[in-house]
mmCIF file with all atom_site columns, C-alpha atoms in Angstrom:
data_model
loop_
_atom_site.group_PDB
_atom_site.id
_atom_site.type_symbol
_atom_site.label_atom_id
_atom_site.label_alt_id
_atom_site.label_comp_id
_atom_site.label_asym_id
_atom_site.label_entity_id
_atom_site.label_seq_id
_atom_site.pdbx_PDB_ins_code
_atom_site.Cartn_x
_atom_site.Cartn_y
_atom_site.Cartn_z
_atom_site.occupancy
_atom_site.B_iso_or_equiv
_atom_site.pdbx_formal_charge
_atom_site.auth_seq_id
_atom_site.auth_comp_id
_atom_site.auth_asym_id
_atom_site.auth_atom_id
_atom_site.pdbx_PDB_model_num
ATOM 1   C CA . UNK A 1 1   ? 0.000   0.000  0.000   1.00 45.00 ? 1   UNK A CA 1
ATOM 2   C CA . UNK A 1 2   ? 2.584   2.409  0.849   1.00 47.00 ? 2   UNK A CA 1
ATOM 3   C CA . UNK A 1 3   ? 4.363   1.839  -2.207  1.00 47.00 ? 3   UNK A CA 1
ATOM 4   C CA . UNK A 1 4   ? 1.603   2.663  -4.601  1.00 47.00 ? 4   UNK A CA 1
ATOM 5   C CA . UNK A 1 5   ? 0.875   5.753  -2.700  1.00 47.00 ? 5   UNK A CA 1
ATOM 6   C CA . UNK A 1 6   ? 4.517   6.779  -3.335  1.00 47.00 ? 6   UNK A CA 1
ATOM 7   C CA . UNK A 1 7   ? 4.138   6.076  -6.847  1.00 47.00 ? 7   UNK A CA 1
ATOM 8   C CA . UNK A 1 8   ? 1.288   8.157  -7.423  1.00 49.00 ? 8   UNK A CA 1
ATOM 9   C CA . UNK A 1 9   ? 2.412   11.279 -5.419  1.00 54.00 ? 9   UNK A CA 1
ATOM 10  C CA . UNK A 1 10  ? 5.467   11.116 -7.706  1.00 53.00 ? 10  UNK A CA 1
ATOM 11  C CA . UNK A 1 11  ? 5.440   14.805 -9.011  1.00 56.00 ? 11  UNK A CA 1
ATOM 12  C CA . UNK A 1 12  ? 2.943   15.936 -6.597  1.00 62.00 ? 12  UNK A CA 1
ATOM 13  C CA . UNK A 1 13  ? 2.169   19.743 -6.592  1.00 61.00 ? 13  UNK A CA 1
ATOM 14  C CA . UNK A 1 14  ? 2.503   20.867 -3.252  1.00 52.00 ? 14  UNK A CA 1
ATOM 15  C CA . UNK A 1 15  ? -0.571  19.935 -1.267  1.00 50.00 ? 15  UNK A CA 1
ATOM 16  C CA . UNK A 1 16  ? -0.066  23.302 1.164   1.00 52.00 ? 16  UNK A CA 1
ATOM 17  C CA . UNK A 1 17  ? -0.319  25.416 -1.196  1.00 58.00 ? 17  UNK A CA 1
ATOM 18  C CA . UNK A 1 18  ? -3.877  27.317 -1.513  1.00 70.00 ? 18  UNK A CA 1
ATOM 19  C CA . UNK A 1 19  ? -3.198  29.917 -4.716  1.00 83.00 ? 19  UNK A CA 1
ATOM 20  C CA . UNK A 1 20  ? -5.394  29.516 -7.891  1.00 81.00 ? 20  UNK A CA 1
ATOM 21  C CA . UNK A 1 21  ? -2.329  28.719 -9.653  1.00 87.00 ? 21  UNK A CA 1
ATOM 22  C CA . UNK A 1 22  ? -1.529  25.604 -7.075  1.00 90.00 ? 22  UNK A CA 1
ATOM 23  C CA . UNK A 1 23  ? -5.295  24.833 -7.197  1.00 90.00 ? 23  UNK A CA 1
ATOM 24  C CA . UNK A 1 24  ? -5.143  24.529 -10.787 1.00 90.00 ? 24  UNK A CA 1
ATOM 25  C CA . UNK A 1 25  ? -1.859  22.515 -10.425 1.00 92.00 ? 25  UNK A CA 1
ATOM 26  C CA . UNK A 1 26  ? -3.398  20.123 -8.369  1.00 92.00 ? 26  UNK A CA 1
ATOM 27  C CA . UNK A 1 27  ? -6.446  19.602 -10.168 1.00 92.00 ? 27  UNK A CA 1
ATOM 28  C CA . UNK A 1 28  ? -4.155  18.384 -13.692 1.00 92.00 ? 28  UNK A CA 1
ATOM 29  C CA . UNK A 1 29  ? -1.975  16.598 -11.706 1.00 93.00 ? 29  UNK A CA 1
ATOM 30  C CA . UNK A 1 30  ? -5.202  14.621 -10.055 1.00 92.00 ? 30  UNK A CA 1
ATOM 31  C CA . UNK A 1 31  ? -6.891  14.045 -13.710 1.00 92.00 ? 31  UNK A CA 1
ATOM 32  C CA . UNK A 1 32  ? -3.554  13.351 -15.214 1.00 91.00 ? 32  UNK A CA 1
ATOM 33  C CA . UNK A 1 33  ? -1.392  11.097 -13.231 1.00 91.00 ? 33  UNK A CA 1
ATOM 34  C CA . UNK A 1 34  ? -3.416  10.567 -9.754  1.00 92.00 ? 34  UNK A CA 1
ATOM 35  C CA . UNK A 1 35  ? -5.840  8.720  -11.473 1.00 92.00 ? 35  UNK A CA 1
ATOM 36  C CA . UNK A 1 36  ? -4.489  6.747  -14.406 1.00 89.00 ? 36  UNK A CA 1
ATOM 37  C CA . UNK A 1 37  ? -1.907  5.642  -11.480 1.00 90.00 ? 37  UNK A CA 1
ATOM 38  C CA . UNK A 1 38  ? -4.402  3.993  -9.683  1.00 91.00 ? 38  UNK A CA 1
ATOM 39  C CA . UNK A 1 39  ? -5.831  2.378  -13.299 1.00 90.00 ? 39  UNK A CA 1
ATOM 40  C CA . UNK A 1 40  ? -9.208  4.966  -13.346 1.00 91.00 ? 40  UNK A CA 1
ATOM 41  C CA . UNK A 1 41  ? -9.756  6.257  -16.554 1.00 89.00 ? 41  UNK A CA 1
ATOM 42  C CA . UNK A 1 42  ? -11.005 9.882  -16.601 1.00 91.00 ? 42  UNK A CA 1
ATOM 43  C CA . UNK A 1 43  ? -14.254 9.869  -18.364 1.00 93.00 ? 43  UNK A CA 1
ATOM 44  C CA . UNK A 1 44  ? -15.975 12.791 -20.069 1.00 95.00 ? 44  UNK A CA 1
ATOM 45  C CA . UNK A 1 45  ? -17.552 13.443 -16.863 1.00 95.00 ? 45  UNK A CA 1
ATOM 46  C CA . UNK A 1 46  ? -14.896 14.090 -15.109 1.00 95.00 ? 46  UNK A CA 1
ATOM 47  C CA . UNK A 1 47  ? -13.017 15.998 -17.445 1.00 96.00 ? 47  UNK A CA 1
ATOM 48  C CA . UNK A 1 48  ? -16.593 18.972 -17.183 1.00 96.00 ? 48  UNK A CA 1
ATOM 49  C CA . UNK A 1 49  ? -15.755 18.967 -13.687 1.00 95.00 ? 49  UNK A CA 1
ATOM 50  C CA . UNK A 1 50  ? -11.870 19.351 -13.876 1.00 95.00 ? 50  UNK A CA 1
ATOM 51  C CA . UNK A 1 51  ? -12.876 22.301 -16.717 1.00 95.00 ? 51  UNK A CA 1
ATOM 52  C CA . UNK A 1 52  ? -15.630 23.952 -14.305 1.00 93.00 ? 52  UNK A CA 1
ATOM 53  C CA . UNK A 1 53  ? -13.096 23.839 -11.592 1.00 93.00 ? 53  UNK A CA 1
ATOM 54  C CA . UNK A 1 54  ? -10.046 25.545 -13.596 1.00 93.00 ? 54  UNK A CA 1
ATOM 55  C CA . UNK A 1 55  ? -12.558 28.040 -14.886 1.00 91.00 ? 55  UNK A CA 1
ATOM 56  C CA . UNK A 1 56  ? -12.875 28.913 -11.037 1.00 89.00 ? 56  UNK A CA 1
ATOM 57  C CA . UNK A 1 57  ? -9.629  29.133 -10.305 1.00 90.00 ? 57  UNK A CA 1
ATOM 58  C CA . UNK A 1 58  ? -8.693  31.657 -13.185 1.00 89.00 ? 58  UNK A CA 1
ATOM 59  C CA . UNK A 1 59  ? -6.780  29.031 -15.395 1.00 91.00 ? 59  UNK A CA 1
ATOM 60  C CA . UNK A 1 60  ? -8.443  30.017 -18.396 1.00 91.00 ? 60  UNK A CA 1
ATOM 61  C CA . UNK A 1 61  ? -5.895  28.551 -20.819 1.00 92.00 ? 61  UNK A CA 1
ATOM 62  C CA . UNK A 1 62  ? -5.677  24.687 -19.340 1.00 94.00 ? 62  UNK A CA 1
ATOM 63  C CA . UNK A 1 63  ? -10.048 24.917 -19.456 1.00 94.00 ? 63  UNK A CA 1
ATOM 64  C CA . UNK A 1 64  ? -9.097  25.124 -23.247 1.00 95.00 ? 64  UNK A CA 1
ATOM 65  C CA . UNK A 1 65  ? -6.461  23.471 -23.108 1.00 94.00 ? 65  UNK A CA 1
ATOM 66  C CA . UNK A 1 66  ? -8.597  20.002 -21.682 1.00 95.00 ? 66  UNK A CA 1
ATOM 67  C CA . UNK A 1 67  ? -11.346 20.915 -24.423 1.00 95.00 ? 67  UNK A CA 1
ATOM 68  C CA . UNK A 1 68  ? -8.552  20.907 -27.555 1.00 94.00 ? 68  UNK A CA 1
ATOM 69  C CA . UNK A 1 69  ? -7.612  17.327 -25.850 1.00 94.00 ? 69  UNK A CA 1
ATOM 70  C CA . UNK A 1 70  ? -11.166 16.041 -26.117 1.00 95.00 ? 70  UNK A CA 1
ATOM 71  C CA . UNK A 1 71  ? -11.435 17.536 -29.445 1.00 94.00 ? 71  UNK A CA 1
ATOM 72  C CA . UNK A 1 72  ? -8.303  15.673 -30.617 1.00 93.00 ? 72  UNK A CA 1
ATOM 73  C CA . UNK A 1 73  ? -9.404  12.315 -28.987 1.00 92.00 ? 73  UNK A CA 1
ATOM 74  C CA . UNK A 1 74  ? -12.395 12.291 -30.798 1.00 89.00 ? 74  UNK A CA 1
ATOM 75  C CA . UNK A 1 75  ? -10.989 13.490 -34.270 1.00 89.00 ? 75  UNK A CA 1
ATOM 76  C CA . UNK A 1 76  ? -7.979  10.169 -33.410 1.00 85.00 ? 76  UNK A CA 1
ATOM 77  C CA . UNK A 1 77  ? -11.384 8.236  -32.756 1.00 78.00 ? 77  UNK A CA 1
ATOM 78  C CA . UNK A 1 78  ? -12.884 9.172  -36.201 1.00 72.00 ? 78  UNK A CA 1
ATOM 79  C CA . UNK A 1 79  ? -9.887  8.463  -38.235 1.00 69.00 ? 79  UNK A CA 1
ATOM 80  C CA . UNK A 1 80  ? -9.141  5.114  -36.421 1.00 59.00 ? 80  UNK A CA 1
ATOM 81  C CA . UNK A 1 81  ? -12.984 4.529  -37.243 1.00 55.00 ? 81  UNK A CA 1
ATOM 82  C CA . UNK A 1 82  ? -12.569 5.446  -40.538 1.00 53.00 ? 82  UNK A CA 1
ATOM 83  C CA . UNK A 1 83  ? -9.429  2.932  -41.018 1.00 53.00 ? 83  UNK A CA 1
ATOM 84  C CA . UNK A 1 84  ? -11.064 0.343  -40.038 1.00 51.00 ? 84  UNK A CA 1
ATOM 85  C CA . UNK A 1 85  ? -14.175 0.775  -42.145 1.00 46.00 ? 85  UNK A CA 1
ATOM 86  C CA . UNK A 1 86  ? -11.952 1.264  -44.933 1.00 47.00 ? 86  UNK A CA 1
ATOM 87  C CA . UNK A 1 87  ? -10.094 -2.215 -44.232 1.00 46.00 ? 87  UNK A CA 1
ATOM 88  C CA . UNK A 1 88  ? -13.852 -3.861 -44.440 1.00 38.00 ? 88  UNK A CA 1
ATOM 89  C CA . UNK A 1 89  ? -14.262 -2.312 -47.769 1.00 36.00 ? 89  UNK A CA 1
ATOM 90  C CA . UNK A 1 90  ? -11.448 -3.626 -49.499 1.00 41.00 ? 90  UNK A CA 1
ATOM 91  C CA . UNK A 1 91  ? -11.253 -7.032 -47.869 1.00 40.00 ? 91  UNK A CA 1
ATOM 92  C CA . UNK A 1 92  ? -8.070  -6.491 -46.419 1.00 38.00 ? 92  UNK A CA 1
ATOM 93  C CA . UNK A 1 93  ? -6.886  -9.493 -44.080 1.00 36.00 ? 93  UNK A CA 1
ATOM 94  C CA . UNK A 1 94  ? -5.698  -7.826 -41.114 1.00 38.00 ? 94  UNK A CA 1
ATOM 95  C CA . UNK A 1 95  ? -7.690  -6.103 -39.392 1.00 37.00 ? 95  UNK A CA 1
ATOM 96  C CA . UNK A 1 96  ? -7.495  -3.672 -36.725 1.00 34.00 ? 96  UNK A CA 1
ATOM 97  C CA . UNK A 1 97  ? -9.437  -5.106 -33.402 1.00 32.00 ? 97  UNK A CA 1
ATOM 98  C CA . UNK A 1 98  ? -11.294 -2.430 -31.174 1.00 34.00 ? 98  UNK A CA 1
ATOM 99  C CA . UNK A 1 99  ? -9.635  -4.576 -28.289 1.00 35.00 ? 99  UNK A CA 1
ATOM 100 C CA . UNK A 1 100 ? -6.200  -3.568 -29.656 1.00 32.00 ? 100 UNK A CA 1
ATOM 101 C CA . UNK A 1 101 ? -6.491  -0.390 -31.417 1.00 35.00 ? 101 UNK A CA 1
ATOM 102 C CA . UNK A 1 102 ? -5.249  2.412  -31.050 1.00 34.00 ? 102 UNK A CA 1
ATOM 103 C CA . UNK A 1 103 ? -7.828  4.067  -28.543 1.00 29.00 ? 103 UNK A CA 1
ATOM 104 C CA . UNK A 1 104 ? -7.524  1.150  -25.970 1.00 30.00 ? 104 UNK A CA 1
ATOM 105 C CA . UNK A 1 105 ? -3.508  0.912  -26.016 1.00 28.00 ? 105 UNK A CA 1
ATOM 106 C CA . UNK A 1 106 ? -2.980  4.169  -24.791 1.00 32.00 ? 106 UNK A CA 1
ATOM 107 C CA . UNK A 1 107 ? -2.529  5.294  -21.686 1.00 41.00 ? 107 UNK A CA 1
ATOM 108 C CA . UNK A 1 108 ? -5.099  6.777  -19.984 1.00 40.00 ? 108 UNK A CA 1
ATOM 109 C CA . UNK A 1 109 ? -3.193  9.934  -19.153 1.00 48.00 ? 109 UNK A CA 1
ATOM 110 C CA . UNK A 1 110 ? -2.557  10.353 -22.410 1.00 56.00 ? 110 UNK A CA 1
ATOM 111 C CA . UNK A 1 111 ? -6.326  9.969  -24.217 1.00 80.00 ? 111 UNK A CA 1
ATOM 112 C CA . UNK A 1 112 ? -8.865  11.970 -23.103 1.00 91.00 ? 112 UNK A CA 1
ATOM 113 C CA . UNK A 1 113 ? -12.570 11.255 -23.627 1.00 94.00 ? 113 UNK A CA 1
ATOM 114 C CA . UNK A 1 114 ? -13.889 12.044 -26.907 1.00 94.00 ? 114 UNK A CA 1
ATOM 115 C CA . UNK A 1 115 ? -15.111 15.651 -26.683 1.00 95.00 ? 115 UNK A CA 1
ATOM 116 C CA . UNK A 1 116 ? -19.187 16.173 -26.526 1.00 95.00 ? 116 UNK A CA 1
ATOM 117 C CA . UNK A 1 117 ? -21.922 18.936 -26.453 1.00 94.00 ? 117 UNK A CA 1
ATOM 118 C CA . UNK A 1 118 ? -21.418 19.568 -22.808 1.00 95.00 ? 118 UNK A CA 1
ATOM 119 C CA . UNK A 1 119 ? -17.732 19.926 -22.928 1.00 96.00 ? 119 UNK A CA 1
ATOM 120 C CA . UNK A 1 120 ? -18.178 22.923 -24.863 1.00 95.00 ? 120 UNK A CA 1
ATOM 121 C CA . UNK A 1 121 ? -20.684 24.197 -23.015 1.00 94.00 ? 121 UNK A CA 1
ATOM 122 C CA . UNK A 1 122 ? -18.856 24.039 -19.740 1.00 94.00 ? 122 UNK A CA 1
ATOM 123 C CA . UNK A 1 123 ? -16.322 25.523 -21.623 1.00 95.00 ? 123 UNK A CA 1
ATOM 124 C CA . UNK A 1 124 ? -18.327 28.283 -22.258 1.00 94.00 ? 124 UNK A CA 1
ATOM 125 C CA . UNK A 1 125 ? -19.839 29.157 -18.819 1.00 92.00 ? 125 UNK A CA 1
ATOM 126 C CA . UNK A 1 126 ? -16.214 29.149 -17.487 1.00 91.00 ? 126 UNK A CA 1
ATOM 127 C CA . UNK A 1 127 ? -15.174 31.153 -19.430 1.00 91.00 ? 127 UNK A CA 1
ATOM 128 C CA . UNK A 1 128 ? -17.757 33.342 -19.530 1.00 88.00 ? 128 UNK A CA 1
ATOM 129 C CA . UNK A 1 129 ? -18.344 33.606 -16.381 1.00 84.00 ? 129 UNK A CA 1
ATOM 130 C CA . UNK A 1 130 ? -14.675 35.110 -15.750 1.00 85.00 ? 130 UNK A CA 1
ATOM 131 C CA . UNK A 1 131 ? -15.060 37.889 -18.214 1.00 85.00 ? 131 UNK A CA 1
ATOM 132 C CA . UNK A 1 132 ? -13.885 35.720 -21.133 1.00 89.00 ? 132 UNK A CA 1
ATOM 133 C CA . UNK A 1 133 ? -17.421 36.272 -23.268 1.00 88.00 ? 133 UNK A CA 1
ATOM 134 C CA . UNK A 1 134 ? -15.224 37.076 -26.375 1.00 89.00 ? 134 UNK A CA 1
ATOM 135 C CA . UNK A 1 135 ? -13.778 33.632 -26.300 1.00 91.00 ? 135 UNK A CA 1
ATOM 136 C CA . UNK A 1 136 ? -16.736 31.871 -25.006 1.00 92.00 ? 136 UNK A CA 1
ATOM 137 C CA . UNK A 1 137 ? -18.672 33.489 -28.384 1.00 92.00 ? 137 UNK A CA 1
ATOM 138 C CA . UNK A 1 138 ? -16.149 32.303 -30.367 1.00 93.00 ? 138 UNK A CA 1
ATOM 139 C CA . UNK A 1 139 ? -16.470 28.914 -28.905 1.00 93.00 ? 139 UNK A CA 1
ATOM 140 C CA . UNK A 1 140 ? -20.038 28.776 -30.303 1.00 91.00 ? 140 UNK A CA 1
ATOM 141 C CA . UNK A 1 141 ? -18.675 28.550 -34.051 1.00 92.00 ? 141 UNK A CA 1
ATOM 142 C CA . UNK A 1 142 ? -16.194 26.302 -32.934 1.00 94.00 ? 142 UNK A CA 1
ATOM 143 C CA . UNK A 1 143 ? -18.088 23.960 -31.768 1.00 94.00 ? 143 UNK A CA 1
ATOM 144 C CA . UNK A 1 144 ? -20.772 23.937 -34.643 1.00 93.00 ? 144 UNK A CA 1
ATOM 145 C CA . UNK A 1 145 ? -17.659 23.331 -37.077 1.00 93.00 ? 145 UNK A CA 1
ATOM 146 C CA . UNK A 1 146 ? -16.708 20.026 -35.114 1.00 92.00 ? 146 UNK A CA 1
ATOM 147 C CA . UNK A 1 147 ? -20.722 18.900 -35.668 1.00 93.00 ? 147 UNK A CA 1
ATOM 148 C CA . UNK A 1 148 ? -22.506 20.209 -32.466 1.00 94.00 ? 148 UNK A CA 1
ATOM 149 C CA . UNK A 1 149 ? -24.698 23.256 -33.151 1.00 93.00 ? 149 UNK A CA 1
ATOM 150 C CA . UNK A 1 150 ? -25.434 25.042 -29.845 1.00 92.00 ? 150 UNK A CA 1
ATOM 151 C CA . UNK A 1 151 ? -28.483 24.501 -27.889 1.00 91.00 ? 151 UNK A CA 1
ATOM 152 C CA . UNK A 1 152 ? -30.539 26.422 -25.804 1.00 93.00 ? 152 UNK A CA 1
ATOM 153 C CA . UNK A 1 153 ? -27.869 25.329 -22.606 1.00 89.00 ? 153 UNK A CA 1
ATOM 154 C CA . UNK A 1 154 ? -25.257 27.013 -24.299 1.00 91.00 ? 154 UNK A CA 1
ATOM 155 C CA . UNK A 1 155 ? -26.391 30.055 -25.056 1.00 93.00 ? 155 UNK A CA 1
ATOM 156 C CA . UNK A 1 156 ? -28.131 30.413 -21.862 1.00 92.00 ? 156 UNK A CA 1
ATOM 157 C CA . UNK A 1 157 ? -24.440 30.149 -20.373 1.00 89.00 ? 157 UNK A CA 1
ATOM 158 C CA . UNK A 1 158 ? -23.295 32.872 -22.685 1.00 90.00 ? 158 UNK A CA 1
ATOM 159 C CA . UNK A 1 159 ? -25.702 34.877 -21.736 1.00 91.00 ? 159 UNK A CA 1
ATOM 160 C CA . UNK A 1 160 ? -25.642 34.484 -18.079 1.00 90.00 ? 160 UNK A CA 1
ATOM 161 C CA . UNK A 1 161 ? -21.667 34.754 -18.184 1.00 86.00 ? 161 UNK A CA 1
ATOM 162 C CA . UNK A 1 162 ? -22.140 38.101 -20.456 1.00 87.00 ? 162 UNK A CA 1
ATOM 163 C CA . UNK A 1 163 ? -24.773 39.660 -17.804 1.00 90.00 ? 163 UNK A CA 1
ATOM 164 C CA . UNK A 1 164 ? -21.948 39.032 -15.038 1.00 85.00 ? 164 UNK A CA 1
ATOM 165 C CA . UNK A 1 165 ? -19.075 40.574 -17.198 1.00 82.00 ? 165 UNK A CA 1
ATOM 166 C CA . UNK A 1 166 ? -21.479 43.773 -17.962 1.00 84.00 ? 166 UNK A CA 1
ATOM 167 C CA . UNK A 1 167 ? -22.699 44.202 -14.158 1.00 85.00 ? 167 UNK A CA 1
ATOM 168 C CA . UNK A 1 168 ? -18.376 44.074 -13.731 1.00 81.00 ? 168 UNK A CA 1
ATOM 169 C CA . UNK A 1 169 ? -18.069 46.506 -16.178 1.00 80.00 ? 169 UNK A CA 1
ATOM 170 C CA . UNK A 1 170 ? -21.040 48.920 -14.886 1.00 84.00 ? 170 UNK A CA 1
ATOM 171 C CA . UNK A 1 171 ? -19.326 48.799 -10.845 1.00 83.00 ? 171 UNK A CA 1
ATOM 172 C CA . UNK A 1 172 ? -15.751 49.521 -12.321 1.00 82.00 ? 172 UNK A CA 1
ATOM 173 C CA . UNK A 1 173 ? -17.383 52.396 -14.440 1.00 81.00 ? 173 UNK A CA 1
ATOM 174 C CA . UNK A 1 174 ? -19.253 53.270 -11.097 1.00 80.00 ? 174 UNK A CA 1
ATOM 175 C CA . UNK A 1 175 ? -16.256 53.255 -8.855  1.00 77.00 ? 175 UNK A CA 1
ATOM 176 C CA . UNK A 1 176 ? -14.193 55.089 -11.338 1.00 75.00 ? 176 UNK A CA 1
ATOM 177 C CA . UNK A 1 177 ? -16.603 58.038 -11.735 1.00 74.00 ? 177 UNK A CA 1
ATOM 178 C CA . UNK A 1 178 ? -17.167 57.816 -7.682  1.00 71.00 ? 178 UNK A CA 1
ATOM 179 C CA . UNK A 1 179 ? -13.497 58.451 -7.197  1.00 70.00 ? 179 UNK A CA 1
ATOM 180 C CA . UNK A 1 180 ? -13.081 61.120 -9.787  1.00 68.00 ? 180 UNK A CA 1
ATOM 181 C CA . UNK A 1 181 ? -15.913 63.457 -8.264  1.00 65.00 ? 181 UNK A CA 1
ATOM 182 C CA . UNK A 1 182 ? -14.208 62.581 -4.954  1.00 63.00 ? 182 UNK A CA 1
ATOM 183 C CA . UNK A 1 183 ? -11.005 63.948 -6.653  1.00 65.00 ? 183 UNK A CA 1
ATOM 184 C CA . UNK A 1 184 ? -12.821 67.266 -8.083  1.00 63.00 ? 184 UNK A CA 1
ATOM 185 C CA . UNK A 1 185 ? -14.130 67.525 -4.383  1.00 61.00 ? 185 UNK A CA 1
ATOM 186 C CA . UNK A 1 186 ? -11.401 67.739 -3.000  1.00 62.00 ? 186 UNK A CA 1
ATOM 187 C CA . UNK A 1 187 ? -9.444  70.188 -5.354  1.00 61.00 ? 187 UNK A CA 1
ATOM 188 C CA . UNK A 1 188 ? -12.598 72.724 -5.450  1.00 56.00 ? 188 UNK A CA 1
ATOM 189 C CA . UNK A 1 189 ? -12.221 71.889 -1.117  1.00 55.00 ? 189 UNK A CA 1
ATOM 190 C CA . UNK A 1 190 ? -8.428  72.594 -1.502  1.00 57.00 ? 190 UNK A CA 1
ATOM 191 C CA . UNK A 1 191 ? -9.076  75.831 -3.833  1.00 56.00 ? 191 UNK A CA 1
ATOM 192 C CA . UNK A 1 192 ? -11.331 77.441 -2.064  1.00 54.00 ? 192 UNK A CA 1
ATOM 193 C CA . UNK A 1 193 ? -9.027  77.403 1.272   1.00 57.00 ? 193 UNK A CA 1
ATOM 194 C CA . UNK A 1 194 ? -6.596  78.984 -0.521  1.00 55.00 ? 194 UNK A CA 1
ATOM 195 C CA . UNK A 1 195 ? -8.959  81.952 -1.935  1.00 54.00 ? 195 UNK A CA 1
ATOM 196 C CA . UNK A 1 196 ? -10.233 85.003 -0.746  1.00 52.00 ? 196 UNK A CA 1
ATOM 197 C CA . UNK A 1 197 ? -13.594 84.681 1.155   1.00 52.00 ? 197 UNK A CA 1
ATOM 198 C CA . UNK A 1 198 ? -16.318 85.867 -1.168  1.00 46.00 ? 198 UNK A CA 1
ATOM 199 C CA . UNK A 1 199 ? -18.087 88.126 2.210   1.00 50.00 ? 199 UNK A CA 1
ATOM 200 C CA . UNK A 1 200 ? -14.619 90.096 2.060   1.00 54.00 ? 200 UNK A CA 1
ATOM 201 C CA . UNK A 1 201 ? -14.175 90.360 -1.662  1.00 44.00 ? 201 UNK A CA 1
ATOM 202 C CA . UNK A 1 202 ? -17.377 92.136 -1.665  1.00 47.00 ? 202 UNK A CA 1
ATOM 203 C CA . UNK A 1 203 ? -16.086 94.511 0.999   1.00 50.00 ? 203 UNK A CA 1
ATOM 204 C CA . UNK A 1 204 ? -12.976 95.382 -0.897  1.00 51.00 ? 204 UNK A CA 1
ATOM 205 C CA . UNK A 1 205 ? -15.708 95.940 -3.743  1.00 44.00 ? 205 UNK A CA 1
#
């Protein structure tokens, strides 16, 4: 026992640390070597969570970074597919066995679950959610050109995420006006200490 837990806390991040940056650590290190050590297979599942998670933490990049390794999973899926279909066609004699094919003699840290609709949605609620709308909107062509047109979940997640960015935007518009009328308050404040009272310019007058 003790020796498999020193296997798979080879690497570790450092379990102390509390930053989104060690968070996000953590979390990769869990999905990519934690787990295939101890022979579980990260399903799709798992891999929404992982993204949902990083999108919390503020690692924007490895949320699309675990959605371009679904999306090349599935496109290694297709063309082994496609192979193999091919092979049927023309008779050929050896044939390439599900059992021993490409997608099952990888390691699990390496393959990641094919990609599906709600990776890309959870894609796009992290990021939009963060204040990365631009990117999440993109992600809506994206995903229709990989053959799954957005559905009502994932533009409800756009627009939810783009409602939080612009209430964002409206308090840091808020806050800077608020602080520059402070500012003008003070310098009319500090002005006016510095001029003539107006009851004795009109006796001078």
């Amino acid at each position: 026992v003790h020796s498999s837990r020193s296997s798979s806390n080879k690497g570790r991040p450092g379990s102390t640390a509390t930053s989104p940056t060690a968070m996000s650590e953590l979390l990769l290190w869990i999905l990519d070597h934690h787990m295939p050590g101890n022979h579980i297979v990260p399903e799709a599942e798992m891999y929404h969570a992982a993204m949902n998670a990083l999108g919390k933490c503020g690692a924007h990049r490895d949320v699309i970074m675990l959605l371009e390794r679904m999306e090349r999973s599935r496109e290694s899926a297709d063309t082994h597919t496609g192979q193999n279909a091919n092979e049927t066609i023309h008779g050929a004699s050896k044939k390439s066995s599900p059992v021993h094919g490409n997608w099952t003699i990888t390691q699990p840290s390496q393959k990641a679950p094919p990609v599906d609709r709600m990776a890309y949605q959870t894609a796009i609620a992290s990021l939009s959610k963060s204040g990365y709308s631009r990117t999440a909107t993109q992600l809506l062509h994206r995903m229709r050109s990989k053959g799954f047109p957005p559905d009502i979940g994932c533009y409800e997640a756009l627009l939810i995420g783009i409602a939080k960015e612009a209430g964002r935007n409206a308090n840091r518009a808020s806050e800077s006006t608020m602080n520059t009328t402070a500012n003008n308050d003070e310098d009319l404040t500090a002005k006016s200490k510095d001029e003539t009272p107006l009851h004795k310019v009109a006796l001078q007058i």
